[in-house]
XYZ file of C-alpha atoms in Angstrom:
451
model
C 0.000 0.000 0.000
C 1.658 3.228 -1.086
C 1.891 6.271 1.118
C -0.703 8.135 -0.977
C -3.283 5.366 -0.671
C -2.556 5.268 3.021
C -3.604 8.929 3.143
C -6.766 8.800 1.079
C -8.803 6.649 3.425
C -7.719 8.802 6.312
C -8.725 12.287 5.241
C -11.996 12.319 3.359
C -13.462 15.788 3.493
C -17.099 15.830 4.453
C -17.142 12.105 5.244
C -18.303 12.518 8.853
C -21.852 13.586 9.653
C -22.715 15.438 12.852
C -24.187 12.283 14.530
C -21.134 10.306 13.379
C -18.811 12.869 14.921
C -20.786 12.819 18.177
C -20.532 9.008 18.252
C -16.758 9.286 17.827
C -16.481 11.739 20.700
C -18.788 9.982 23.129
C -17.229 6.657 22.140
C -13.834 7.780 23.368
C -15.238 9.662 26.385
C -17.277 6.783 27.728
C -14.315 4.422 27.321
C -12.530 4.240 30.625
C -13.968 7.132 32.409
C -17.020 5.757 33.820
C -16.017 2.151 34.367
C -12.944 2.695 36.490
C -13.158 6.302 37.623
C -16.441 6.063 39.508
C -14.817 4.053 42.292
C -11.632 6.126 42.411
C -13.625 9.348 42.633
C -15.753 7.909 45.423
C -12.600 6.977 47.275
C -11.371 10.562 47.078
C -14.497 12.507 47.816
C -16.960 10.071 49.348
C -20.655 10.408 48.572
C -20.049 13.674 46.741
C -18.683 11.826 43.700
C -21.750 12.347 41.456
C -21.300 16.089 42.109
C -17.606 15.815 41.187
C -18.689 14.503 37.760
C -20.832 17.617 37.343
C -17.961 19.878 38.472
C -15.707 18.165 35.928
C -18.313 18.779 33.226
C -18.364 22.465 34.138
C -14.579 22.768 33.851
C -14.542 20.861 30.560
C -17.258 23.165 29.184
C -15.011 26.182 29.764
C -12.075 24.231 28.297
C -13.996 23.244 25.194
C -14.386 26.909 24.202
C -10.731 27.309 23.205
C -10.761 24.068 21.200
C -14.013 25.006 19.443
C -12.705 28.486 18.574
C -9.426 27.163 17.162
C -11.086 24.367 15.190
C -13.625 26.841 13.759
C -10.786 29.069 12.576
C -8.546 26.235 11.288
C -10.841 23.252 10.750
C -8.322 21.174 8.821
C -5.756 21.342 11.612
C -4.567 17.926 12.756
C -5.735 18.257 16.330
C -3.823 19.364 19.389
C -0.328 19.338 17.848
C -1.444 21.808 15.191
C -3.243 24.012 17.733
C -0.081 24.302 19.796
C 1.916 24.991 16.669
C -0.429 27.831 15.690
C 0.108 29.425 19.095
C 3.776 28.744 19.842
C 5.435 28.014 16.490
C 8.359 25.585 16.149
C 9.439 25.989 19.713
C 9.744 24.083 22.931
C 6.202 24.808 24.244
C 4.707 23.179 21.141
C 6.827 20.041 21.291
C 6.659 19.715 25.095
C 2.893 20.094 25.401
C 2.158 17.996 22.334
C 4.219 15.193 23.871
C 2.338 15.596 27.172
C -0.881 15.124 25.212
C 0.658 12.144 23.445
C 1.672 10.520 26.738
C -1.666 11.273 28.373
C -3.335 9.471 25.463
C -0.997 6.479 25.711
C -1.710 6.441 29.452
C -5.440 6.464 28.679
C -4.872 3.341 26.574
C -3.208 1.487 29.424
C -5.958 2.674 31.729
C -8.542 1.200 29.357
C -6.564 -2.009 29.027
C -6.361 -2.596 32.779
C -10.020 -1.673 33.232
C -10.809 -4.313 30.602
C -8.814 -6.846 32.643
C -10.479 -5.919 35.950
C -13.992 -6.269 34.548
C -13.283 -9.438 32.570
C -11.955 -11.135 35.706
C -15.329 -10.512 37.405
C -16.686 -13.330 35.241
C -14.200 -15.644 36.973
C -14.709 -14.384 40.497
C -11.948 -11.779 40.542
C -8.190 -11.826 40.119
C -6.643 -13.280 43.281
C -3.113 -13.605 41.900
C -3.081 -10.058 40.511
C -1.458 -11.414 37.331
C -4.460 -11.854 35.066
C -5.506 -8.193 34.841
C -2.238 -7.000 33.244
C -2.070 -10.125 31.040
C -5.588 -9.495 29.685
C -4.806 -5.794 29.262
C -1.653 -6.526 27.298
C -3.447 -8.999 25.008
C -6.195 -6.444 24.315
C -3.637 -3.809 23.254
C -1.980 -6.349 20.938
C -5.349 -7.232 19.371
C -6.119 -3.533 18.818
C -2.666 -3.172 17.231
C -3.466 -5.902 14.720
C -6.827 -4.312 13.790
C -5.074 -0.942 13.391
C -2.669 -2.548 10.941
C -5.623 -3.817 8.883
C -6.550 -0.259 7.912
C -9.089 2.478 8.437
C -12.364 1.133 7.175
C -11.960 -1.729 9.616
C -11.251 0.674 12.510
C -14.213 2.932 11.737
C -16.585 0.023 11.290
C -15.583 -1.789 14.456
C -15.449 1.406 16.542
C -18.879 2.726 15.556
C -20.538 -0.670 16.008
C -19.045 -1.006 19.489
C -19.977 2.609 20.252
C -23.694 2.100 19.653
C -23.816 -1.126 21.718
C -21.851 0.453 24.527
C -23.875 3.651 24.895
C -27.146 1.721 24.683
C -25.893 -0.735 27.286
C -24.736 1.935 29.729
C -28.040 3.793 29.454
C -29.918 0.553 30.219
C -27.594 -0.044 33.184
C -28.163 3.466 34.562
C -31.940 3.480 34.098
C -32.498 -0.020 35.450
C -30.073 0.617 38.328
C -31.927 3.734 39.395
C -35.317 2.061 38.890
C -34.438 -1.033 40.941
C -32.778 0.893 43.788
C -34.868 1.196 46.950
C -34.452 4.929 46.878
C -32.478 7.323 44.733
C -31.124 9.081 47.709
C -27.511 9.941 48.042
C -26.849 11.376 51.457
C -24.748 14.482 50.836
C -25.084 15.725 54.405
C -22.269 13.695 55.921
C -19.281 13.445 53.587
C -16.784 13.164 56.474
C -13.144 14.123 55.942
C -13.342 12.878 52.339
C -15.582 15.866 51.701
C -12.846 18.469 52.101
C -12.320 20.973 49.308
C -8.953 19.496 48.257
C -10.437 16.018 47.963
C -13.400 17.303 45.999
C -11.108 19.152 43.571
C -8.953 16.035 43.259
C -11.965 13.894 42.370
C -13.075 16.577 39.920
C -9.669 16.342 38.209
C -10.198 12.589 37.830
C -13.662 13.304 36.458
C -12.075 15.465 33.749
C -10.395 12.278 32.458
C -13.878 10.939 31.770
C -14.635 13.928 29.533
C -11.301 14.644 27.870
C -12.270 12.427 24.923
C -13.954 15.482 23.402
C -10.502 16.579 22.194
C -10.508 13.654 19.722
C -13.388 15.386 17.888
C -11.014 18.244 17.051
C -8.713 15.723 15.363
C -11.364 14.966 12.765
C -11.695 18.646 11.807
C -11.558 18.573 8.027
C -13.451 15.308 7.722
C -16.635 16.689 9.250
C -19.387 18.068 6.990
C -19.528 21.875 7.418
C -16.746 21.781 10.053
C -17.003 25.426 11.081
C -20.435 24.758 12.535
C -20.419 21.061 13.264
C -17.145 20.511 15.145
C -18.285 22.900 17.880
C -21.766 21.417 17.932
C -20.422 17.871 18.163
C -18.263 18.837 21.142
C -21.179 20.474 22.963
C -23.561 17.570 22.278
C -20.970 14.960 23.326
C -20.245 16.691 26.620
C -23.973 17.127 27.336
C -24.700 13.465 26.519
C -21.910 12.318 28.819
C -23.153 14.514 31.669
C -26.552 12.808 31.466
C -25.074 9.318 31.223
C -22.492 9.817 34.006
C -25.013 11.370 36.384
C -27.395 8.456 35.808
C -24.667 5.897 36.373
C -23.303 7.764 39.387
C -26.694 7.688 41.074
C -27.280 4.063 40.056
C -23.988 3.023 41.660
C -24.481 5.231 44.737
C -28.030 3.930 45.256
C -27.066 0.251 45.039
C -23.753 0.131 46.902
C -22.612 1.624 50.168
C -19.628 3.951 49.994
C -17.375 1.298 51.506
C -18.451 -1.178 48.810
C -17.886 1.332 46.001
C -14.355 1.957 47.258
C -13.618 -1.720 47.803
C -14.712 -2.564 44.251
C -13.249 0.595 42.728
C -11.716 -1.079 39.683
C -15.043 -2.636 38.666
C -17.696 -0.713 40.610
C -20.330 -0.841 37.860
C -20.299 -4.625 37.810
C -20.489 -4.657 41.608
C -23.447 -2.248 41.587
C -25.323 -4.510 39.185
C -25.024 -7.495 41.510
C -27.323 -6.530 44.429
C -29.841 -4.934 42.084
C -30.183 -7.551 39.375
C -28.079 -10.601 40.206
C -25.369 -12.437 38.234
C -26.880 -11.908 34.778
C -26.613 -8.175 35.297
C -22.960 -8.580 36.217
C -22.340 -10.442 32.951
C -24.226 -7.754 31.039
C -22.195 -4.973 32.689
C -18.914 -6.801 32.157
C -19.800 -7.326 28.495
C -20.439 -3.585 28.026
C -17.233 -2.734 29.898
C -15.245 -5.123 27.704
C -16.712 -3.594 24.532
C -16.304 -0.040 25.779
C -12.679 -0.442 26.749
C -11.837 -2.420 23.600
C -13.506 0.194 21.378
C -11.785 2.999 23.243
C -8.355 1.436 22.785
C -8.966 0.876 19.097
C -9.873 4.520 18.467
C -7.189 5.806 20.806
C -4.272 3.885 19.255
C -5.348 5.179 15.851
C -5.565 8.832 16.964
C -2.398 8.768 19.051
C -0.141 7.234 16.424
C -1.515 9.729 13.897
C -0.622 12.605 16.201
C 2.929 11.349 16.817
C 3.412 10.891 13.070
C 2.390 14.506 12.555
C 4.831 15.763 15.203
C 7.529 13.711 13.507
C 6.726 15.256 10.128
C 6.831 18.731 11.694
C 10.354 17.860 12.925
C 9.310 18.437 16.527
C 10.249 14.996 17.813
C 13.198 12.745 16.999
C 12.436 9.665 14.931
C 14.279 6.358 14.603
C 13.251 3.574 12.268
C 15.007 0.836 14.250
C 15.123 -1.011 10.940
C 11.326 -1.257 10.640
C 9.660 -1.317 7.203
C 6.686 0.896 6.322
C 5.959 4.595 6.745
C 6.217 6.868 9.768
C 2.592 6.277 10.754
C 3.321 2.535 11.107
C 6.404 3.212 13.220
C 4.589 5.613 15.540
C 1.893 2.950 15.885
C 4.524 0.484 17.094
C 6.032 2.967 19.599
C 2.591 3.810 20.928
C 1.717 0.161 21.442
C 5.045 -0.698 23.107
C 4.696 2.221 25.547
C 1.128 1.208 26.319
C 2.206 -2.388 26.968
C 4.884 -1.308 29.458
C 2.482 0.912 31.411
C -0.227 -1.752 31.417
C 2.137 -4.415 32.675
C 3.704 -2.425 35.527
C 1.356 0.300 36.799
C -1.957 -0.116 38.617
C -5.136 1.754 37.653
C -5.060 4.669 40.052
C -1.411 5.435 39.278
C -1.997 5.329 35.528
C -4.953 7.693 35.929
C -2.900 10.062 38.089
C -0.153 10.410 35.462
C -2.736 10.981 32.748
C -4.558 13.744 34.578
C -1.391 15.694 35.476
C -0.107 15.619 31.873
C -3.487 16.465 30.405
C -4.193 19.441 32.666
C -0.739 20.971 32.104
C -1.244 20.671 28.334
C -4.773 22.082 28.594
C -3.500 25.185 30.413
C -0.930 25.662 27.617
C -3.704 25.587 24.988
C -5.740 28.281 26.800
C -2.635 30.383 27.403
C -1.804 30.122 23.689
C -5.298 31.385 22.865
C -5.021 34.263 25.356
C -1.494 35.285 24.481
C -1.205 34.699 20.712
C -4.377 33.586 18.960
C -7.140 35.632 20.522
C -7.522 38.147 17.654
C -7.086 35.560 14.870
C -9.808 33.287 16.183
C -12.045 36.068 17.614
C -12.122 34.587 21.106
C -13.309 36.297 24.289
C -10.462 36.670 26.757
C -12.412 35.833 29.911
C -13.433 32.265 28.986
C -9.898 30.858 28.469
C -8.838 32.833 31.575
C -11.521 31.112 33.673
C -10.590 27.766 32.090
C -6.963 28.234 33.207
C -8.029 29.081 36.776
C -10.370 26.063 36.954
C -7.708 23.732 35.494
C -5.150 24.934 38.043
C -7.640 24.521 40.905
C -8.409 20.928 39.869
C -4.732 20.137 39.294
C -3.772 21.698 42.646
C -6.418 19.714 44.523
C -5.395 16.519 42.771
C -1.666 16.948 43.396
C -2.362 17.811 47.032
C -4.428 14.623 47.562
C -1.814 12.482 45.798
C 1.099 13.984 47.752
C -0.684 12.830 50.899
C -1.606 9.363 49.606
C 0.824 8.389 46.817
C 3.632 10.920 46.450
C 5.611 8.508 44.246
C 3.283 8.981 41.298
C 3.580 12.797 41.432
C 7.361 12.304 41.494
C 7.160 10.138 38.361
C 5.017 12.802 36.640
C 7.418 15.642 37.489
C 10.538 13.684 36.512
C 8.933 12.614 33.222
C 8.036 16.225 32.384
C 11.577 17.410 33.153
C 13.062 14.631 30.990
C 10.701 15.473 28.092
C 11.581 19.184 28.358
C 15.357 18.623 28.420
C 15.301 16.025 25.630
C 13.186 18.331 23.454
C 15.450 21.332 24.151
C 18.501 19.364 22.999
C 16.663 17.986 19.966
C 15.281 21.396 18.875
C 18.733 23.010 19.294
C 20.229 20.339 17.026
C 17.569 20.711 14.332
C 17.266 24.514 14.570
C 18.754 24.910 11.080
C 16.214 22.654 9.378
C 12.985 23.870 10.935
C 10.104 24.169 8.454
C 10.330 27.794 7.233
C 6.651 28.654 6.871
C 5.925 29.619 10.481
C 9.147 31.413 11.335
C 8.109 34.910 10.235
C 4.893 34.972 12.223
C 6.647 33.781 15.352
C 9.790 35.851 15.231
C 8.432 38.171 17.915
C 7.406 35.405 20.275
C 10.883 34.588 21.511
C 10.975 35.547 25.142
């Protein structure tokens, strides 16, 4: 398959309808978020966790504004890497933040893979040895890798089919769960020490992981019919749909399990919530949806992530080695992405993987809003106050999250900080080396940004 053919199936202008784009967005959003995060959020903030989902939705709504404005102005842009490039040019902030986004997406894959393992093991009475969850996760990533090699039509077909089943299934779970529960009461009056502001902000930061899939909609910019109107609409509809679904599921879980049970079963709380309400069949049903959701999420994610890394490579913002592999850059970046995902899945547990992802994502998100405020505001006709509020909200959530983690698992914050320093230094060295061969087209417009 020549390089040109490889391109044609990928970028077909006007090939995505508005409903199709919404399915893509919600498909990625509902991947891991809800299956594994519900329990982790409950652990952080107690009975207030359904409210933390709503707080996360609020923050993401402010965040979405910058992405919508940029994608309206430059609809063909290849997602986040291009957005950063528009704001910061061929400089360190672009490469650094794009790589943070890349890593947060690879982390999301591992998160999905382990969630898949945790739920699947519920069919066999749990994972006593602790070995099966990573093994299942690793095999899922390898299967997704093979499907990704088979080409785009296959990916789109499989992903949209899984998407419809998954969203239908989760809605049934939420509605039946709430209907069967003795009472839909969540007692907010006594959150205990888990209800402190820092804990609530920390849980909200985790909740943002459940919504950050909306950024994948921006990646399909030029493929959407009438992108200037529909990309923004798709983002708004996807976030709204997820708010409804998450709130339903949050109340279904909270009404059927005590807080202690939610925390104890945090890696598979939806399956656990189905058990008292509807018995073993419900557990199988929930596990089946979780398996489809996580598998579909990984499929879409590997595709998007490797595409983004290939773009950064073509923009000469990241170093590239073939290691003797055949095929084009996109194939190589696919291999790197999968290998990284496999390592994380094999060696990190769920809450640590999520913690790394949220730190990287929020730092990158702040950089996007700052880029809009500082450089792009006039070009894209954006209001200054919305990105400003988005930055403040992001920093609040990040601060709360880091504070909680420093008290409970400081190691993971250490890993995040060290990784960011390593990325920054490596990029500085790489960009210094390649300074002479930077693509010329953006230099003029960014000459005055050096500071």
